[in-house]
Short mmCIF file of C-alpha atoms in Angstrom, two decimals:
data_model
loop_
_atom_site.label_atom_id
_atom_site.label_comp_id
_atom_site.label_asym_id
_atom_site.label_seq_id
_atom_site.Cartn_x
_atom_site.Cartn_y
_atom_site.Cartn_z
CA MET A 1 50.63 -78.74 52.75
CA LYS A 2 49.42 -81.60 54.84
CA VAL A 3 48.73 -84.91 52.94
CA ILE A 4 47.76 -88.44 54.36
CA MET A 5 48.14 -91.66 52.58
CA VAL A 6 46.38 -94.81 53.23
CA CYS A 7 47.40 -98.47 52.55
CA SER A 8 46.66 -101.61 54.24
CA GLY A 9 48.76 -101.64 57.26
CA GLY A 10 50.53 -98.60 56.72
CA MET A 11 53.92 -99.96 56.11
CA SER A 12 54.48 -99.98 52.39
CA SER A 13 53.10 -96.49 52.21
CA ALA A 14 55.72 -95.47 54.86
CA ILE A 15 58.25 -96.33 52.20
CA VAL A 16 56.49 -94.40 49.55
CA VAL A 17 55.93 -91.43 51.56
CA LYS A 18 59.66 -91.24 52.56
CA ALA A 19 60.41 -91.18 48.81
CA ILE A 20 57.74 -88.65 48.07
CA LYS A 21 59.08 -86.24 51.00
CA ALA A 22 62.60 -86.66 49.71
CA GLU A 23 61.45 -85.52 46.29
CA ALA A 24 59.63 -82.67 47.68
CA ALA A 25 62.50 -81.48 49.76
CA LYS A 26 64.55 -81.51 46.49
CA GLN A 27 61.98 -79.48 44.77
CA ASP A 28 61.80 -77.12 47.80
CA PHE A 29 58.12 -78.02 48.30
CA GLU A 30 56.68 -77.90 51.77
CA LEU A 31 55.15 -81.07 52.39
CA ASP A 32 53.92 -82.70 55.76
CA MET A 33 52.83 -86.26 54.80
CA ILE A 34 52.07 -89.38 56.65
CA ALA A 35 51.08 -92.84 56.09
CA VAL A 36 48.30 -94.78 57.85
CA GLY A 37 46.59 -98.28 57.83
CA SER A 38 43.03 -98.63 56.64
CA GLY A 39 41.91 -99.15 60.31
CA ALA A 40 43.46 -95.90 61.22
CA VAL A 41 42.32 -93.50 58.70
CA GLU A 42 38.83 -92.32 59.74
CA GLU A 43 40.17 -91.08 63.26
CA GLU A 44 43.23 -89.43 61.50
CA LEU A 45 41.24 -87.52 59.11
CA LYS A 46 39.28 -86.01 61.76
CA ASP A 47 42.13 -84.70 63.81
CA GLY A 48 44.42 -83.03 61.15
CA ASP A 49 43.41 -80.37 58.52
CA TYR A 50 44.59 -82.47 55.66
CA LYS A 51 44.60 -81.11 52.13
CA LEU A 52 44.53 -84.54 50.40
CA LEU A 53 43.84 -88.06 51.07
CA LEU A 54 45.84 -90.55 48.81
CA VAL A 55 44.63 -93.98 48.31
CA ALA A 56 47.33 -96.68 47.70
CA PRO A 57 46.59 -98.96 44.92
CA GLN A 58 46.50 -102.14 46.71
CA VAL A 59 43.56 -100.81 48.75
CA LYS A 60 41.49 -99.43 45.84
CA HIS A 61 38.56 -101.90 46.47
CA GLN A 62 38.10 -99.83 49.71
CA PHE A 63 37.98 -96.66 47.70
CA GLY A 64 34.26 -96.11 48.48
CA THR A 65 34.71 -96.40 52.24
CA PHE A 66 37.56 -93.89 52.24
CA GLU A 67 35.69 -91.57 49.91
CA LYS A 68 33.10 -91.45 52.75
CA TYR A 69 35.49 -90.70 55.44
CA ALA A 70 37.00 -87.96 53.25
CA ASN A 71 33.68 -86.37 52.15
CA GLU A 72 32.60 -86.24 55.96
CA ASN A 73 35.95 -84.16 56.51
CA ASP A 74 35.95 -82.34 53.43
CA VAL A 75 39.05 -83.64 52.27
CA PRO A 76 39.73 -84.19 48.47
CA ILE A 77 40.81 -87.97 47.66
CA GLU A 78 42.88 -89.45 44.81
CA LYS A 79 43.86 -92.80 43.82
CA VAL A 80 47.69 -93.24 43.58
CA GLU A 81 48.46 -94.97 40.20
CA PRO A 82 50.24 -98.16 40.64
CA MET A 83 53.53 -97.07 38.90
CA GLY A 84 53.43 -93.99 41.20
CA TYR A 85 53.46 -96.13 44.31
CA THR A 86 57.03 -96.85 44.25
CA PRO A 87 60.21 -94.82 45.02
CA ILE A 88 60.98 -94.40 41.25
CA GLY A 89 57.26 -93.02 40.82
CA ALA A 90 57.56 -90.58 43.60
CA PRO A 91 58.09 -87.41 41.47
CA LYS A 92 54.76 -88.63 39.39
CA THR A 93 52.92 -88.87 42.71
CA LEU A 94 54.26 -85.50 43.95
CA GLU A 95 52.74 -83.96 40.71
CA LEU A 96 49.37 -85.22 41.69
CA ILE A 97 49.83 -83.86 45.26
CA LYS A 98 50.77 -80.38 43.94
CA LYS A 99 47.49 -80.06 42.07
CA TYR A 100 45.83 -79.83 45.30
CA ARG A 101 48.14 -77.11 46.78
CA MET B 1 46.43 -114.13 29.45
CA THR B 2 45.54 -110.51 28.93
CA ASN B 3 41.77 -111.69 28.88
CA PHE B 4 42.34 -113.69 32.10
CA LEU B 5 43.78 -110.47 33.91
CA ASN B 6 40.72 -108.41 32.68
CA TRP B 7 38.52 -111.08 34.03
CA LEU B 8 40.28 -111.13 37.48
CA GLU B 9 39.76 -107.38 37.54
CA THR B 10 36.09 -107.11 36.50
CA LYS B 11 34.63 -110.26 37.65
CA PHE B 12 36.71 -112.10 40.42
CA MET B 13 37.91 -109.11 42.43
CA PRO B 14 34.78 -107.06 42.99
CA PRO B 15 32.78 -109.65 44.79
CA LEU B 16 35.45 -110.66 47.03
CA ALA B 17 36.44 -107.06 47.70
CA LYS B 18 33.04 -106.33 48.61
CA LEU B 19 33.04 -109.39 51.04
CA SER B 20 35.88 -107.92 53.03
CA GLU B 21 34.23 -104.64 53.23
CA GLN B 22 31.06 -106.38 54.80
CA LYS B 23 30.50 -104.69 58.15
CA HIS B 24 30.62 -107.99 60.21
CA LEU B 25 33.55 -109.32 58.71
CA LYS B 26 35.41 -106.13 59.01
CA ALA B 27 34.50 -106.03 62.69
CA ILE B 28 35.76 -109.51 62.89
CA ARG B 29 39.03 -108.65 61.23
CA ASP B 30 39.47 -105.44 63.22
CA GLY B 31 38.97 -107.30 66.57
CA VAL B 32 41.04 -110.17 65.68
CA ILE B 33 43.92 -107.99 64.64
CA SER B 34 43.58 -106.14 67.95
CA THR B 35 44.71 -109.32 69.54
CA LEU B 36 47.83 -110.00 67.57
CA SER B 37 50.18 -108.14 69.56
CA LEU B 38 49.19 -110.18 72.69
CA ILE B 39 49.46 -113.30 70.82
CA ILE B 40 53.15 -112.48 69.61
CA ILE B 41 53.96 -111.62 73.23
CA GLY B 42 52.52 -115.06 74.45
CA CYS B 43 54.08 -116.96 71.71
CA PHE B 44 57.57 -115.53 72.67
CA PHE B 45 57.33 -117.44 76.04
CA LEU B 46 56.42 -120.57 74.02
CA VAL B 47 59.65 -120.11 72.35
CA ILE B 48 61.60 -119.82 75.70
CA GLY B 49 59.72 -122.58 77.02
CA ASN B 50 60.81 -124.83 74.39
CA PRO B 51 64.31 -124.15 73.56
CA PRO B 52 66.22 -125.75 70.72
CA ILE B 53 68.94 -127.42 72.72
CA ALA B 54 68.08 -130.44 74.77
CA SER B 55 70.45 -129.70 77.86
CA TRP B 56 68.61 -126.26 77.97
CA ALA B 57 65.13 -127.81 77.64
CA GLU B 58 66.17 -130.05 80.64
CA ALA B 59 67.31 -127.42 82.64
CA ILE B 60 64.20 -125.31 82.32
CA ALA B 61 61.78 -128.36 82.46
CA PRO B 62 60.87 -127.72 86.07
CA TYR B 63 59.73 -124.08 85.44
CA ALA B 64 57.91 -125.12 82.24
CA ALA B 65 54.59 -124.47 83.58
CA GLN B 66 55.31 -121.02 84.99
CA ILE B 67 56.98 -119.90 81.80
CA ALA B 68 53.70 -121.09 79.77
CA ILE B 69 51.50 -118.77 82.03
CA PRO B 70 51.92 -115.72 79.70
CA PHE B 71 51.12 -117.89 76.65
CA ARG B 72 47.88 -119.32 78.49
CA ILE B 73 46.71 -115.77 79.38
CA THR B 74 47.27 -114.15 76.09
CA THR B 75 47.03 -116.62 73.18
CA GLY B 76 44.93 -118.96 75.52
CA LEU B 77 42.45 -116.23 76.30
CA MET B 78 42.53 -114.80 72.68
CA SER B 79 38.66 -115.16 72.12
CA LEU B 80 38.01 -113.23 75.30
CA TYR B 81 39.94 -109.98 73.75
CA ALA B 82 38.72 -110.60 70.50
CA ALA B 83 35.28 -110.69 71.72
CA TYR B 84 35.68 -107.14 73.12
CA GLY B 85 37.57 -105.88 70.34
CA MET B 86 35.19 -107.05 67.47
CA GLY B 87 32.21 -105.75 69.56
CA TYR B 88 33.92 -102.43 69.90
CA SER B 89 34.68 -102.29 66.23
CA LEU B 90 31.14 -103.45 65.12
CA SER B 91 29.37 -100.84 67.38
CA LYS B 92 31.67 -98.04 66.10
CA SER B 93 30.78 -98.91 62.52
CA TYR B 94 27.04 -98.52 63.70
CA LYS B 95 27.92 -95.18 65.38
CA LEU B 96 27.10 -96.75 68.59
CA ASP B 97 29.15 -96.52 71.72
CA GLY B 98 32.16 -98.74 71.08
CA VAL B 99 33.00 -99.36 74.72
CA THR B 100 29.46 -100.50 75.59
CA GLY B 101 29.28 -102.78 72.58
CA GLY B 102 32.53 -104.34 73.43
CA VAL B 103 31.65 -105.00 77.12
CA LEU B 104 28.29 -106.38 76.35
CA SER B 105 29.82 -108.63 73.60
CA LEU B 106 32.44 -109.86 76.10
CA ALA B 107 29.71 -110.54 78.64
CA THR B 108 27.55 -112.43 76.13
CA PHE B 109 30.64 -114.52 75.10
CA LEU B 110 31.36 -115.23 78.72
CA MET B 111 27.75 -116.35 79.25
CA LEU B 112 28.34 -119.11 76.92
CA THR B 113 30.98 -120.81 79.31
CA VAL B 114 29.43 -122.30 82.61
CA PRO B 115 31.60 -121.38 85.59
CA VAL B 116 32.18 -124.47 87.90
CA ASN B 117 32.84 -124.75 91.45
CA VAL B 118 35.96 -126.79 91.91
CA ASP B 119 36.00 -126.79 95.83
CA ALA B 120 34.86 -130.32 96.17
CA SER B 121 37.91 -131.53 94.32
CA LEU B 122 40.44 -129.53 96.47
CA PRO B 123 42.08 -130.44 99.77
CA GLU B 124 40.47 -128.85 102.53
CA GLY B 125 41.16 -125.16 103.39
CA GLU B 126 42.08 -124.60 99.68
CA ALA B 127 38.89 -123.58 98.73
CA ILE B 128 38.96 -121.13 95.49
CA GLY B 129 35.15 -120.86 94.83
CA TRP B 130 33.95 -120.64 91.25
CA VAL B 131 36.32 -120.81 88.13
CA LEU B 132 35.69 -120.23 84.52
CA PRO B 133 37.01 -123.32 82.52
CA MET B 134 39.65 -121.78 80.10
CA GLY B 135 39.22 -124.15 77.42
CA ASN B 136 36.67 -122.36 75.30
CA LEU B 137 38.15 -118.79 75.80
CA GLY B 138 41.15 -119.52 73.56
CA GLY B 139 41.06 -120.14 69.84
CA SER B 140 38.43 -122.66 70.10
CA GLY B 141 35.99 -120.15 71.42
CA MET B 142 36.52 -117.73 68.40
CA PHE B 143 33.37 -118.75 66.48
CA SER B 144 31.23 -118.46 69.75
CA ALA B 145 32.79 -114.92 70.37
CA ILE B 146 31.88 -113.92 67.05
CA LEU B 147 28.56 -115.31 67.23
CA ALA B 148 28.00 -113.64 70.49
CA MET B 149 29.46 -110.38 69.23
CA ILE B 150 27.15 -110.14 66.42
CA PHE B 151 23.95 -110.89 68.56
CA ALA B 152 24.94 -108.69 71.34
CA VAL B 153 25.64 -105.61 69.03
CA GLU B 154 22.75 -106.36 66.62
CA VAL B 155 20.38 -106.22 69.49
CA LEU B 156 22.03 -103.14 70.76
CA ARG B 157 21.50 -101.53 67.43
CA LEU B 158 17.83 -102.74 67.01
CA PHE B 159 16.87 -101.45 70.51
CA LYS B 160 18.50 -97.95 69.83
CA GLN B 161 16.70 -97.87 66.41
CA LYS B 162 13.19 -98.71 68.16
CA ASN B 163 14.21 -96.41 71.01
CA LEU B 164 13.79 -99.06 73.53
CA MET B 165 16.49 -97.41 75.86
CA ILE B 166 16.37 -95.53 79.00
CA LYS B 167 16.80 -91.97 78.25
CA MET B 168 18.70 -89.89 80.81
CA PRO B 169 18.07 -86.06 81.38
CA GLU B 170 20.31 -83.73 79.64
CA GLN B 171 22.33 -82.95 82.70
CA VAL B 172 23.54 -86.41 83.45
CA PRO B 173 27.22 -86.71 82.12
CA ASP B 174 27.49 -88.71 78.89
CA SER B 175 29.22 -91.47 80.54
CA VAL B 176 26.85 -92.21 82.90
CA ALA B 177 24.04 -91.80 80.40
CA ARG B 178 25.60 -94.38 78.35
CA SER B 179 25.63 -97.14 80.80
CA PHE B 180 21.82 -96.85 81.38
CA GLU B 181 21.41 -96.89 77.53
CA ALA B 182 22.64 -100.44 77.58
CA LEU B 183 20.45 -101.52 80.46
CA ILE B 184 17.41 -102.70 78.39
CA PRO B 185 19.36 -104.22 75.41
CA GLY B 186 21.95 -105.73 77.77
CA THR B 187 19.42 -107.20 79.84
CA PHE B 188 17.61 -108.81 76.78
CA VAL B 189 20.99 -110.18 75.49
CA ILE B 190 22.12 -111.73 78.90
CA VAL B 191 18.66 -113.40 79.77
CA PHE B 192 18.36 -114.59 76.29
CA VAL B 193 21.90 -116.42 76.31
CA TRP B 194 20.99 -117.47 79.80
CA ILE B 195 18.12 -119.36 78.71
CA ILE B 196 19.72 -120.99 75.81
CA ARG B 197 22.89 -121.97 77.58
CA ILE B 198 21.85 -122.86 81.22
CA LEU B 199 18.08 -123.36 81.16
CA LEU B 200 17.75 -125.42 77.86
CA GLY B 201 21.52 -126.53 78.06
CA PHE B 202 22.57 -125.91 74.45
CA ASP B 203 26.24 -125.85 74.46
CA ILE B 204 26.41 -123.44 71.59
CA ASN B 205 30.36 -123.48 71.65
CA GLN B 206 30.36 -127.33 71.16
CA ILE B 207 27.89 -127.02 68.30
CA LEU B 208 30.08 -124.36 66.51
CA ILE B 209 32.92 -126.38 67.17
CA ASN B 210 31.48 -129.44 65.61
CA ILE B 211 30.29 -127.40 62.39
CA PHE B 212 33.83 -125.65 62.24
CA THR B 213 36.08 -128.43 62.73
CA PRO B 214 35.69 -130.35 59.32
CA LEU B 215 36.14 -126.74 57.86
CA ASN B 216 39.45 -126.33 59.75
CA ASN B 217 40.62 -129.84 58.66
CA ILE B 218 40.21 -129.01 54.91
CA LEU B 219 41.71 -125.53 55.10
CA GLY B 220 44.53 -126.74 57.55
CA ASN B 221 45.22 -130.20 56.75
CA ASN B 222 44.26 -130.95 53.13
CA LEU B 223 46.36 -130.06 50.20
CA ILE B 224 43.70 -128.58 48.07
CA GLY B 225 42.41 -126.45 51.14
CA VAL B 226 45.95 -125.34 51.89
CA LEU B 227 46.49 -124.31 48.38
CA LEU B 228 43.22 -122.36 47.81
CA PRO B 229 44.16 -119.23 49.92
CA VAL B 230 47.61 -119.16 47.96
CA VAL B 231 45.70 -119.10 44.65
CA LEU B 232 43.19 -116.61 45.84
CA ILE B 233 45.55 -114.16 47.27
CA THR B 234 48.09 -114.34 44.53
CA MET B 235 45.27 -113.86 41.88
CA LEU B 236 43.75 -110.89 43.91
CA TRP B 237 47.41 -109.17 43.93
CA ALA B 238 47.55 -109.82 40.17
CA ALA B 239 44.50 -107.81 39.89
CA GLY B 240 46.12 -105.07 42.09
CA VAL B 241 44.24 -105.79 45.20
CA HIS B 242 46.01 -106.59 48.77
CA GLY B 243 45.05 -110.11 48.60
CA VAL B 244 45.99 -111.17 52.18
CA SER B 245 43.91 -108.27 53.67
CA VAL B 246 40.96 -109.58 51.67
CA ILE B 247 41.22 -113.36 52.01
CA GLY B 248 42.80 -113.16 55.39
CA SER B 249 39.75 -111.23 56.80
CA ILE B 250 37.60 -114.12 55.95
CA VAL B 251 40.10 -116.93 56.88
CA ARG B 252 42.16 -115.46 59.80
CA PRO B 253 39.66 -116.49 62.58
CA MET B 254 40.34 -120.13 61.62
CA TRP B 255 44.11 -119.54 60.92
CA LEU B 256 43.95 -118.44 64.74
CA VAL B 257 42.27 -121.36 65.76
CA MET B 258 44.58 -123.79 64.09
CA LEU B 259 47.67 -121.83 65.62
CA GLU B 260 46.28 -121.92 69.25
CA ALA B 261 45.43 -125.73 68.73
CA ASN B 262 49.19 -126.21 67.79
CA GLY B 263 50.50 -124.11 70.63
CA GLN B 264 48.13 -125.99 73.23
CA ALA B 265 49.52 -129.27 71.86
CA MET B 266 53.13 -128.21 72.19
CA VAL B 267 52.57 -126.91 75.74
CA SER B 268 50.92 -130.32 76.62
CA GLY B 269 53.88 -132.14 75.16
CA THR B 270 52.71 -133.20 71.70
CA PRO B 271 56.11 -133.61 69.68
CA SER B 272 56.57 -130.34 67.42
CA ASN B 273 56.43 -132.44 64.38
CA GLU B 274 53.09 -133.94 65.04
CA LEU B 275 50.87 -130.85 65.68
CA PRO B 276 47.31 -131.17 64.75
CA TYR B 277 47.15 -128.39 61.78
CA ILE B 278 49.49 -128.11 59.11
CA ALA B 279 48.52 -124.82 57.65
CA PRO B 280 47.73 -121.94 60.08
CA GLU B 281 48.76 -118.44 58.78
CA GLN B 282 52.47 -118.85 59.72
CA PHE B 283 52.77 -121.80 57.63
CA TYR B 284 52.29 -119.25 54.44
CA GLN B 285 54.10 -116.16 56.17
CA TRP B 286 57.33 -118.04 56.58
CA LEU B 287 57.41 -120.88 53.98
CA VAL B 288 55.45 -119.47 51.14
CA TRP B 289 55.29 -115.65 51.31
CA ILE B 290 59.18 -115.25 51.46
CA GLY B 291 59.62 -111.47 50.64
CA GLY B 292 55.76 -110.91 50.47
CA SER B 293 52.86 -112.38 48.71
CA GLY B 294 54.17 -114.33 45.58
CA ALA B 295 57.26 -115.18 46.96
CA THR B 296 58.87 -111.97 45.71
CA LEU B 297 62.20 -112.02 47.51
CA SER B 298 63.58 -114.57 44.69
CA LEU B 299 62.21 -112.25 42.00
CA CYS B 300 63.52 -109.18 43.52
CA ILE B 301 67.16 -110.86 43.53
CA LEU B 302 66.71 -111.73 40.03
CA LEU B 303 65.77 -108.28 39.08
CA LEU B 304 69.26 -107.22 40.56
CA PHE B 305 70.79 -109.06 37.72
CA THR B 306 68.79 -107.84 34.73
CA LYS B 307 70.14 -105.94 31.99
CA SER B 308 67.12 -103.48 31.80
CA ALA B 309 68.17 -100.41 33.78
CA TYR B 310 64.71 -99.93 34.95
CA LEU B 311 64.30 -103.41 36.39
CA LYS B 312 67.64 -103.30 37.95
CA GLN B 313 66.62 -100.17 39.77
CA VAL B 314 63.34 -101.71 40.98
CA GLY B 315 65.47 -104.63 42.10
CA ARG B 316 67.79 -102.33 44.02
CA PHE B 317 65.05 -100.25 46.12
CA SER B 318 63.05 -103.41 46.59
CA ILE B 319 65.62 -105.49 48.15
CA ILE B 320 65.73 -104.06 51.60
CA PRO B 321 61.83 -103.92 52.12
CA SER B 322 61.64 -107.35 50.61
CA ILE B 323 63.97 -109.12 53.04
CA PHE B 324 61.47 -107.80 55.67
CA ASN B 325 58.46 -109.21 53.61
CA ILE B 326 57.26 -105.80 52.31
CA ASN B 327 56.73 -106.00 48.56
CA GLU B 328 54.25 -103.47 47.27
CA PRO B 329 56.84 -101.16 45.68
CA LEU B 330 58.01 -104.52 43.82
CA ILE B 331 54.61 -105.59 42.90
CA PHE B 332 53.68 -102.01 41.65
CA GLY B 333 57.02 -101.05 40.30
CA THR B 334 57.89 -104.17 38.22
CA PRO B 335 54.96 -104.09 37.70
CA ILE B 336 53.55 -107.57 38.39
CA VAL B 337 49.99 -106.32 38.62
CA MET B 338 47.91 -106.55 35.29
CA ASN B 339 51.31 -107.90 33.80
CA PRO B 340 50.63 -110.88 31.55
CA ILE B 341 54.21 -112.22 31.90
CA LEU B 342 55.01 -111.99 35.33
CA ALA B 343 51.31 -112.76 36.61
CA ILE B 344 52.14 -116.44 35.67
CA PRO B 345 55.19 -117.30 38.02
CA PHE B 346 53.45 -115.10 40.65
CA VAL B 347 50.70 -117.64 41.08
CA VAL B 348 52.72 -120.70 40.19
CA ALA B 349 55.77 -120.17 42.11
CA PRO B 350 53.89 -120.01 45.66
CA SER B 351 51.64 -122.85 44.90
CA VAL B 352 54.66 -125.12 44.07
CA THR B 353 56.33 -124.12 47.38
CA THR B 354 53.16 -124.53 49.24
CA THR B 355 53.02 -128.33 48.07
CA ILE B 356 56.36 -129.01 48.86
CA SER B 357 56.07 -127.33 52.15
CA TYR B 358 52.81 -129.05 52.95
CA PHE B 359 54.69 -132.46 52.62
CA ALA B 360 57.51 -131.33 54.61
CA VAL B 361 54.95 -130.53 57.64
CA LYS B 362 52.79 -133.45 57.02
CA PHE B 363 55.58 -136.07 56.99
CA GLY B 364 57.18 -134.43 60.13
CA VAL B 365 60.33 -133.55 58.30
CA ILE B 366 59.98 -130.10 59.80
CA ASN B 367 58.21 -128.80 62.80
CA GLY B 368 54.54 -127.55 62.59
CA PHE B 369 53.76 -123.91 63.19
CA SER B 370 52.83 -122.91 66.81
CA VAL B 371 54.29 -119.44 67.29
CA ASN B 372 53.20 -116.08 65.80
CA ALA B 373 56.38 -114.34 65.16
CA PRO B 374 56.15 -110.80 63.99
CA TRP B 375 55.91 -110.81 60.25
CA THR B 376 58.49 -108.30 59.33
CA LEU B 377 61.20 -110.70 60.51
CA PRO B 378 63.40 -111.88 57.80
CA ALA B 379 61.90 -115.21 56.46
CA PRO B 380 64.48 -117.84 57.69
CA ILE B 381 64.44 -116.22 61.22
CA GLY B 382 60.77 -116.27 61.32
CA ALA B 383 60.52 -119.67 60.12
CA PHE B 384 62.89 -120.82 62.77
CA LEU B 385 61.20 -119.29 65.64
CA SER B 386 57.58 -119.81 64.29
CA ALA B 387 58.12 -123.70 63.80
CA GLY B 388 59.33 -124.03 67.42
CA ASN B 389 63.11 -123.19 66.89
CA ASP B 390 63.38 -125.50 63.93
CA TRP B 391 66.70 -124.98 61.79
CA LYS B 392 65.19 -127.34 59.23
CA ALA B 393 62.41 -124.91 58.65
CA ALA B 394 64.82 -122.14 57.93
CA ALA B 395 66.56 -124.26 55.72
CA LEU B 396 63.24 -125.21 53.76
CA VAL B 397 62.85 -121.52 53.47
CA LEU B 398 66.14 -121.36 51.39
CA ILE B 399 65.28 -124.29 49.28
CA ASN B 400 61.77 -122.74 48.63
CA MET B 401 63.50 -119.50 47.57
CA THR B 402 65.77 -121.35 45.26
CA ILE B 403 62.60 -123.14 43.60
CA ALA B 404 60.50 -119.88 43.43
CA GLY B 405 63.66 -118.50 41.88
CA LEU B 406 63.95 -121.10 39.15
CA ILE B 407 60.17 -120.78 38.49
CA TYR B 408 60.28 -116.99 38.03
CA TYR B 409 63.94 -117.03 36.08
CA PRO B 410 62.63 -117.96 32.53
CA PHE B 411 59.75 -115.18 32.72
CA VAL B 412 62.10 -112.55 34.04
CA LYS B 413 64.29 -113.47 31.25
CA VAL B 414 61.60 -112.80 28.61
CA TYR B 415 60.30 -109.69 30.45
CA ASP B 416 64.09 -108.32 30.68
CA LYS B 417 64.45 -108.57 27.03
CA LYS B 418 61.20 -106.86 26.27
CA MET B 419 62.21 -103.82 28.72
CA VAL B 420 65.64 -103.67 27.16
CA GLU B 421 64.18 -103.48 23.57
CA GLU B 422 61.80 -100.70 24.94
CA GLU B 423 64.50 -98.94 26.52
CA HIS B 424 66.68 -99.05 23.34
CA SER B 425 63.93 -97.79 21.19
CA GLU B 426 63.37 -95.07 23.53
CA MET B 427 66.92 -94.10 23.54
CA GLU B 428 66.83 -94.42 19.80
CA ASP B 429 63.66 -92.14 19.56
CA LYS B 430 65.86 -89.41 21.64
CA LYS B 431 68.78 -89.76 19.51
CA ASN B 432 66.73 -89.40 16.34
CA MET B 433 65.03 -86.45 17.91
CA GLN B 434 68.22 -84.88 18.64
CA VAL B 435 69.63 -85.43 15.28
CA ASP B 436 66.36 -83.89 13.89
CA THR B 437 66.74 -80.76 15.91
CA ALA B 438 70.24 -80.56 15.01
CA ALA B 439 69.44 -80.93 11.48
CA VAL B 440 67.13 -78.04 11.78
#
């Protein structure tokens, strides 16, 4: 399953993505996930067949913009809740991802 | 406090967030960001050209001018790159051709600079013809570049809307057709700027500098102005929004103007502790945002020693990213967002260290900031490089960290106690449940 996560610069989400991937591996869930900054998400969505776009909490004010990009590419979009945006929150966020399997 | 946090979320954040999403501001942000790697590279040569040891400085003095050239071509011409980048970005957001918009913005910006012929002042046989004075192509040209970009791309858009374009037949390749599409709006833009700048002799660049210099002085050299971004950024973060990305997109052009002014002053021999501006972005990056917005490295260290199992764990997974100034996992994990206890030191601690640092730079105790070092460096190293190789700046980082830690300490204590109680009651609940089930 291909998932993309967007934050401001793609740095902090990389940390979260790493934790989510580790959790997915633990649960034997096949997950191909990348993290991008808000400037790159529009182009990236066009390229891959993503099954879900996750929005990091610190860029929730840009949700409307991301939603537009997501709709253009028929990708469902979800906000990551604050406590899910940490290494300990990874299992929770993975549950969210699994809903779109 | 909870009311205040609600007010932040519902009243304070939305208008600012909306502002940062505004098309022109977004184009400015993206265009300016596209020049940052060049600025970092150029600043690297500023570091080499101004070594911290006197004997080295003497040894390289004869080559100083050559060493400074990459700085002059990158940072010294930043508005040139930004004009293209911003034009590209704005055109893209209007679904126009990005390259066309970028090139047209660049040309419009250059039209504001009058080329001069310097042959008369050169020895015979060394004629070099026409040259562009570089003075306004660096940071001081940033506002002209912004204005030129908005004008050029808006004209492009307007002409496209009104269909005032040369249409090529279908068979013509796209890239050729595109260059013809820009002919009419491009001509209009160039002629218009030509009339203003050359025929009427309006020096738009100078007018903009005159308008923005007082603003720069407030934001760069006045304590209230220097504190303002700190308070706004931390308050936005307390509402859960990336404060720097919002406030930065509005203020960054001015921060860059300050950085370049400081760099140029340094290259031309101004002592490093007498640079024109106290607070370009690097001032905050290295002296205030130690560990990320809110000076959270100190908080992270405190978390390592908490009694709550949860907080300790947050401290452990955040400490490495925090050293490299990435603190989102900490901000959302602790959490600081919408947390009435921790939001207070989160705003207060950086405000205090900003004030201390402001006076340290103002009175020349530490060097001013002239170098844009990558923001993921650990703070003492970043501060050392960014303040023109000043070990005292690195020492101030440690002092500020201690002060921030002292401010966070009582709040962490209270929060830790609360968390421990919650953890205990959870354990009690579990135990009780086990007892219950055993009883059944």
